[in-house]
mmCIF file of C-alpha atoms in Angstrom:
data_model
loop_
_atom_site.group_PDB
_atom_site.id
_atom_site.type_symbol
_atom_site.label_atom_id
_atom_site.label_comp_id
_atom_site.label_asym_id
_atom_site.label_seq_id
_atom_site.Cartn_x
_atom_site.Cartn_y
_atom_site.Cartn_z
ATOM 1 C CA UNK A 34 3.594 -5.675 11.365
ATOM 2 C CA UNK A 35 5.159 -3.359 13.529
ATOM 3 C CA UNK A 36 3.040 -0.684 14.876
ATOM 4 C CA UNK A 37 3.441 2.694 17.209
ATOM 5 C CA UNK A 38 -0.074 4.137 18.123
ATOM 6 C CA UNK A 39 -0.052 7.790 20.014
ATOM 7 C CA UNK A 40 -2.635 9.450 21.717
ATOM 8 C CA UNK A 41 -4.631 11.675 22.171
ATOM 9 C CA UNK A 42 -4.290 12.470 18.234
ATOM 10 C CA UNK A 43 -4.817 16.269 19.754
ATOM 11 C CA UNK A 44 -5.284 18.680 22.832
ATOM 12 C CA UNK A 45 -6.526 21.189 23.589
ATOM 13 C CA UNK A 46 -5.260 23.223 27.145
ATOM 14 C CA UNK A 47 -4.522 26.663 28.361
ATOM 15 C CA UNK A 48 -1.098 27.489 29.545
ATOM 16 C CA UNK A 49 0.117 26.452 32.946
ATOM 17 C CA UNK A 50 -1.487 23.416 32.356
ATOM 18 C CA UNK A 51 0.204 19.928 33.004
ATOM 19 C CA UNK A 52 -0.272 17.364 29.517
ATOM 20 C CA UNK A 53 0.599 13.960 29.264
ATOM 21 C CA UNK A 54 1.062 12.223 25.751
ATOM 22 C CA UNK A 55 0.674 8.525 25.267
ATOM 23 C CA UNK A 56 2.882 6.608 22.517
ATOM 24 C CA UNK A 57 2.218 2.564 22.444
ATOM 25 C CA UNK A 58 4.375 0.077 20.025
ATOM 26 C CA UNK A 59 3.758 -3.408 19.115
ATOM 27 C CA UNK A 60 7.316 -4.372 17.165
ATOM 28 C CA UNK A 61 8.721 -7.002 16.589
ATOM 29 C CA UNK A 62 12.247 -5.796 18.065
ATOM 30 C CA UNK A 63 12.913 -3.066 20.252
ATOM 31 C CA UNK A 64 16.098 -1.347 20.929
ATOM 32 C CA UNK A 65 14.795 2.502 21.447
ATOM 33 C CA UNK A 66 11.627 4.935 21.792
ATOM 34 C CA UNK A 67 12.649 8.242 20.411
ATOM 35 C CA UNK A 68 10.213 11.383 21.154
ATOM 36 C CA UNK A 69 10.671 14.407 18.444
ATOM 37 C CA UNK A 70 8.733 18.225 18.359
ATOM 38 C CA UNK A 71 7.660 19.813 15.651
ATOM 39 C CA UNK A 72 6.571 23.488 14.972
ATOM 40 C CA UNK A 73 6.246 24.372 12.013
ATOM 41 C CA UNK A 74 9.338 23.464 10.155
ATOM 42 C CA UNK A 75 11.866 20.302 11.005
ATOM 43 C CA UNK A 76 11.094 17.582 13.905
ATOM 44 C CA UNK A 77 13.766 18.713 16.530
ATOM 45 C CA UNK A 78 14.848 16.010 18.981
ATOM 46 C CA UNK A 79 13.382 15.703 22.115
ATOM 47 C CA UNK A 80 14.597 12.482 23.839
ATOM 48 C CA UNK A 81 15.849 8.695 23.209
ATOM 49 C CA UNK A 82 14.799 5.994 25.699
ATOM 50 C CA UNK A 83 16.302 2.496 25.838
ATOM 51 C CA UNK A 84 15.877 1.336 29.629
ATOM 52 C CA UNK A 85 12.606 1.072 30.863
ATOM 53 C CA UNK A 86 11.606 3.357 33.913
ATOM 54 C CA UNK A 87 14.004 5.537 33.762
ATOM 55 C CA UNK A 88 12.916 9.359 33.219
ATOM 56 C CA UNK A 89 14.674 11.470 30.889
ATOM 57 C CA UNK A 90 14.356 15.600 31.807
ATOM 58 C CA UNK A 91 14.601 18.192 29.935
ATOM 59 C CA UNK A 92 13.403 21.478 31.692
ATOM 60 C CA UNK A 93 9.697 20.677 32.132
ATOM 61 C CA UNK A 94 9.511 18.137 29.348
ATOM 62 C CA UNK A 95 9.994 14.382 30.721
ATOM 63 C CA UNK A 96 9.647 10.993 29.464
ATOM 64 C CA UNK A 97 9.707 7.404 30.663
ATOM 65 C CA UNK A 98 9.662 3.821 28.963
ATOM 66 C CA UNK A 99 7.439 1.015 30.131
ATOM 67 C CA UNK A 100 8.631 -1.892 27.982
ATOM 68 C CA UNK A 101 7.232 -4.315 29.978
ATOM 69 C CA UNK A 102 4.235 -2.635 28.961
ATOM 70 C CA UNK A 103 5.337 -1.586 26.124
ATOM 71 C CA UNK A 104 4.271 2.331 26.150
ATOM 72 C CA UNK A 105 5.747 5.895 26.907
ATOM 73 C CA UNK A 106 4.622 8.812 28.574
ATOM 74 C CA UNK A 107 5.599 12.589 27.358
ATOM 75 C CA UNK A 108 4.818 14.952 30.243
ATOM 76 C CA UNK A 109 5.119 18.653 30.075
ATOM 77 C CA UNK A 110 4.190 20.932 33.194
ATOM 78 C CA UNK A 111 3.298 24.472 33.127
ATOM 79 C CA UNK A 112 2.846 24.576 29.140
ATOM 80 C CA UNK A 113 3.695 27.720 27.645
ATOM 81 C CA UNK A 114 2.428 29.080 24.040
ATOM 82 C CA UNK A 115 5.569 28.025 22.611
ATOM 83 C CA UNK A 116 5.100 24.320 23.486
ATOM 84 C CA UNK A 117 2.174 24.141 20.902
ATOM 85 C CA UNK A 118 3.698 21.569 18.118
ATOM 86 C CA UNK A 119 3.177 18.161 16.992
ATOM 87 C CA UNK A 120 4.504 15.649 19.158
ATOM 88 C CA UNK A 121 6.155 12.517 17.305
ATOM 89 C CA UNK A 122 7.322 9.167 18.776
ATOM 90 C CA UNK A 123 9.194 6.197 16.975
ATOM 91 C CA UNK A 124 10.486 3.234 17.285
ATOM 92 C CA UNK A 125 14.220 1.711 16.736
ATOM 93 C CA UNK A 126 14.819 -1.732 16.161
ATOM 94 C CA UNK A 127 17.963 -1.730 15.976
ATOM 95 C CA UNK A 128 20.224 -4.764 13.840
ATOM 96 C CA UNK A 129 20.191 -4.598 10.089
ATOM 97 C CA UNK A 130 17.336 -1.427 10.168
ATOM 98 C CA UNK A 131 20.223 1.003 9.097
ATOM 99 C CA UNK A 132 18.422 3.652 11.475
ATOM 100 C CA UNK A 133 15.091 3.191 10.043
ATOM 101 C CA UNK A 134 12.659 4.685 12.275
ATOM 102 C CA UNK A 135 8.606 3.646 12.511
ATOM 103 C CA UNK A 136 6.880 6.655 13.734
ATOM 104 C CA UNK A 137 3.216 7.134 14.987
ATOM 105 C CA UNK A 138 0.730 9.441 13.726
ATOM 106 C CA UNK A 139 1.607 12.658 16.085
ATOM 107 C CA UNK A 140 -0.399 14.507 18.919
ATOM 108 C CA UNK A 141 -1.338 18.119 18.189
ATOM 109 C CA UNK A 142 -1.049 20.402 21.032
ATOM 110 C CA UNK A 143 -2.547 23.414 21.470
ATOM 111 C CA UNK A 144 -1.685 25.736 24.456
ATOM 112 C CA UNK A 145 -4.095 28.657 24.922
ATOM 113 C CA UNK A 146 -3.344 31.774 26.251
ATOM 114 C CA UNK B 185 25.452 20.802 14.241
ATOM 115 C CA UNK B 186 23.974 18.915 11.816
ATOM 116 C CA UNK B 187 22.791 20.787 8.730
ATOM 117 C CA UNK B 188 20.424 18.801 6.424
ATOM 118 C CA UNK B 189 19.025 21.347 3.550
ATOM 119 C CA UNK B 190 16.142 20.863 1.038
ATOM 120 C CA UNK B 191 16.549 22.208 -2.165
ATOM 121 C CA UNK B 192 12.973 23.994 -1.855
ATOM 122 C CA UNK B 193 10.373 24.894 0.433
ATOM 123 C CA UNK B 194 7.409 25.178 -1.420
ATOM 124 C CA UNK B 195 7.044 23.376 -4.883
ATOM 125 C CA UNK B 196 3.827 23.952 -7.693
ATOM 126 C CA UNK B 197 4.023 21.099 -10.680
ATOM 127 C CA UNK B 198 1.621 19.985 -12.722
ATOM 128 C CA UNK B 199 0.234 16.418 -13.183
ATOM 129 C CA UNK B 200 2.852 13.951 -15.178
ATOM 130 C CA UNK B 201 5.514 16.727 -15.030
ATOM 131 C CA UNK B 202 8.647 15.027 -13.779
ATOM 132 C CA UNK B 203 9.715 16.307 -10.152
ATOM 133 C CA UNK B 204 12.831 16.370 -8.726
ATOM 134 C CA UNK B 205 13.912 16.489 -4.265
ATOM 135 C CA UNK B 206 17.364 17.213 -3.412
ATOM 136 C CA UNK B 207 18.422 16.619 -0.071
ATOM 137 C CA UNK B 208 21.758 17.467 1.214
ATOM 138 C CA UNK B 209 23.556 16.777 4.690
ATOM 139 C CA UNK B 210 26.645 18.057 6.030
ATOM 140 C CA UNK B 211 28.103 15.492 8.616
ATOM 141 C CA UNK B 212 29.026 12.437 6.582
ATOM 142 C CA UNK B 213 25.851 10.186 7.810
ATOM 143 C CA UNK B 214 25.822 7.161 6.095
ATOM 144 C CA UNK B 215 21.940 6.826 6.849
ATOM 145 C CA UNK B 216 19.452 9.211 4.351
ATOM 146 C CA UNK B 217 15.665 8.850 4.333
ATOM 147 C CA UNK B 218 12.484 10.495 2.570
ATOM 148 C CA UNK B 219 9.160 10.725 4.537
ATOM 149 C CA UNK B 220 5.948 12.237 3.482
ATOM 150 C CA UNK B 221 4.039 13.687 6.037
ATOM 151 C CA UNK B 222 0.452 14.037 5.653
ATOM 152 C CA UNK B 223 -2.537 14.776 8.563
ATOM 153 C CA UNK B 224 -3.485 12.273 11.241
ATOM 154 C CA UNK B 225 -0.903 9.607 8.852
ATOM 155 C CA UNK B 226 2.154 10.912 10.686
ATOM 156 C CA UNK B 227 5.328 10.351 8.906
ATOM 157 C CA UNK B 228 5.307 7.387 6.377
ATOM 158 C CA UNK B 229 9.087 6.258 4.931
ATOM 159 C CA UNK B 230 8.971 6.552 1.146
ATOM 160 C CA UNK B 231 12.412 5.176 0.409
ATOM 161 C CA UNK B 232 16.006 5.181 2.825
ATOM 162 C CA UNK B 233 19.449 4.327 1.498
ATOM 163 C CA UNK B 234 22.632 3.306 3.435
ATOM 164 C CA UNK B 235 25.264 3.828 1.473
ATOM 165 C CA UNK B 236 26.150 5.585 -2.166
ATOM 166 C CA UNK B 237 24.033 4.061 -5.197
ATOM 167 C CA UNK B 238 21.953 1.628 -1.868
ATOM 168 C CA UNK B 239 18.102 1.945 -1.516
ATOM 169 C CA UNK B 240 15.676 0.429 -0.019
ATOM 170 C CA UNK B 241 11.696 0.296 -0.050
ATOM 171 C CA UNK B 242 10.301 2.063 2.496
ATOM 172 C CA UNK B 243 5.994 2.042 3.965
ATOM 173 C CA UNK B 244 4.854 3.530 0.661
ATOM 174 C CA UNK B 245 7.394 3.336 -2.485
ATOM 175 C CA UNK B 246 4.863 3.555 -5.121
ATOM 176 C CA UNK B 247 5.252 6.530 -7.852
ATOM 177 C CA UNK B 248 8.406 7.138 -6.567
ATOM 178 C CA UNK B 249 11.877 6.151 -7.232
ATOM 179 C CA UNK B 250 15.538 7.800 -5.523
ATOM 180 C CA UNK B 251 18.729 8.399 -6.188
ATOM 181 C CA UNK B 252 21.950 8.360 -4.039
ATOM 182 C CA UNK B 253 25.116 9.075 -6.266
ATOM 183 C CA UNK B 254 27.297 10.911 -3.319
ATOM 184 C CA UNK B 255 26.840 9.931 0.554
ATOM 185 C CA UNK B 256 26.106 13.882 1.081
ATOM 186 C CA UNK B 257 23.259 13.886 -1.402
ATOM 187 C CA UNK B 258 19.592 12.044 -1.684
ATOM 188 C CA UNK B 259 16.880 12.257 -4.774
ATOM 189 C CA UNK B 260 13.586 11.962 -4.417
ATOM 190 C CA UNK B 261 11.771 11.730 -7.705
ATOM 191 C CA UNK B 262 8.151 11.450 -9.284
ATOM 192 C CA UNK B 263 8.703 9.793 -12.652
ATOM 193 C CA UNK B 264 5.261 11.419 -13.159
ATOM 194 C CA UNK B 265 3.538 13.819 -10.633
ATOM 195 C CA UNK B 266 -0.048 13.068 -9.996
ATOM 196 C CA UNK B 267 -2.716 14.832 -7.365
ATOM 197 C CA UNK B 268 -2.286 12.513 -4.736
ATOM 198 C CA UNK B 269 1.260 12.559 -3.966
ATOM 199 C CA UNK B 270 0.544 16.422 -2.866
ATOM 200 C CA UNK B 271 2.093 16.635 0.430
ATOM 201 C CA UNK B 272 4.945 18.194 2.922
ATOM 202 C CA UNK B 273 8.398 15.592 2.144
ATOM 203 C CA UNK B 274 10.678 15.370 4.434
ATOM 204 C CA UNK B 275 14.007 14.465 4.330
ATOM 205 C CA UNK B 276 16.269 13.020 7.528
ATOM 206 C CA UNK B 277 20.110 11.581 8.017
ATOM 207 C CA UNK B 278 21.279 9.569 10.681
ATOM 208 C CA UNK B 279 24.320 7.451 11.766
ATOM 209 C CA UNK B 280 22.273 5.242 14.041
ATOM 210 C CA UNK B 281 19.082 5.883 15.308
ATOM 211 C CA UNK B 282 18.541 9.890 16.160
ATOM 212 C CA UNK B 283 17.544 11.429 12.937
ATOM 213 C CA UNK B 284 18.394 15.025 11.652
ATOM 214 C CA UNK B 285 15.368 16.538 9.440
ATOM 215 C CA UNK B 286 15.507 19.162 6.878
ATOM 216 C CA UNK B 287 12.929 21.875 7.116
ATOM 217 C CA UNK B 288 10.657 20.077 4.440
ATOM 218 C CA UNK B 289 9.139 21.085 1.227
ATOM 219 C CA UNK B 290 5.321 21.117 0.532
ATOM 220 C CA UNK B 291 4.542 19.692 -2.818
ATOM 221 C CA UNK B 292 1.365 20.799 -4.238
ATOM 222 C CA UNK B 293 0.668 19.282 -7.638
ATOM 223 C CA UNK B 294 -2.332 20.656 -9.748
#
């Protein structure tokens, strides 16, 4: 069974500090990692990954794809009150899946003042 | 950009009332899917549908059944509402893999 596993499930830090969020997938066939945020309303997308270690940037949000190892990495420096969300990755497989996503449970962040 | 409305935010039924989703997207994506979202589960796919009048099973089907008569348009419904299926749904559309979310409703059923 196909399976994406983040971590930590949430944090805790005070702005200005650096995070890093950990998304692992077991699947059965791969063909992308997406990375959404979510406040309190719609997930919003944040980035698609299909080759591995290359780093996607998006002001200080960035993300790389280990498929050898099969994991991802969200990093955000210098968090800010506004970054406090749930983060979501998923899976694509790709083929017949008709854009069916797997997701993993989320990381809550919380960025203190 | 891609619109994708719900047609409420917040919803109060009653146990065994009937319950009725609408979802409705704006760019012609063939690709229409209901989550529910509950804590520390993430997202879980209830049902997805490819194409008018196709569905398909998602993670957690049970109690609930869809509906996709126009390729703008996809039903969620609870045949009969019970306590457990109390939770935020969320609705997405997609022509391959990057998904567009509506802003949710939270179900609450007493």
């Amino acid at each position: 069974e196909d399976k994406v596993v983040q971590s930590p499930l949430s944090l805790v830090v005070h702005e200005g500090d650096t995070v890093t969020l950990n998304c692992s997938y077991e699947v059965t066939n791969f063909r992308s990692l997406l990375w959404y945020k979510q406040e309190k309303k719609a997930p919003t997308f944040l980035f698609m990954l299909t080759s591995s270690g290359i780093e996607k940037k998006s002001g200080r949000l960035s993300s790389i794809l280990d498929k050898k190892e099969l994991f991802s990495i969200l990093n955000i420096t210098a968090t800010q009150t506004g970054d406090s969300a749930v983060y979501l990755c998923a899976f694509y497989a790709g083929g017949t899946s008709y854009g069916k996503l797997t997701f993993g449970q989320g990381t809550i962040l919380t960025v203190h003042p | 950009d891609v619109k994708v409305t719900q047609s409420s935010r917040y919803l109060v039924k009653r146990t065994g009332e009937k319950v009725f989703l609408e979802c409705v997207q704006d760019m012609d994506h063939e690709n229409m899917f209901w989550y529910r979202q509950d804590p520390g589960l993430g997202l879980r796919l209830i049902y997805f549908s490819y194409d008018v009048k196709m569905k398909e099973k998602g993670d957690i089907p049970e109690g609930y059944s869809v509906s996709r008569e126009k390729k703008e348009r996809f039903s969620l419904i609870l045949e009969s509402a019970s306590t457990n299926q109390t939770s935020m749904y969320l609705c997405a559309s997609s022509f391959t893999s990057k998904q567009f979310f509506g802003p949710g409703t939270r179900l609450t059923v007493l």
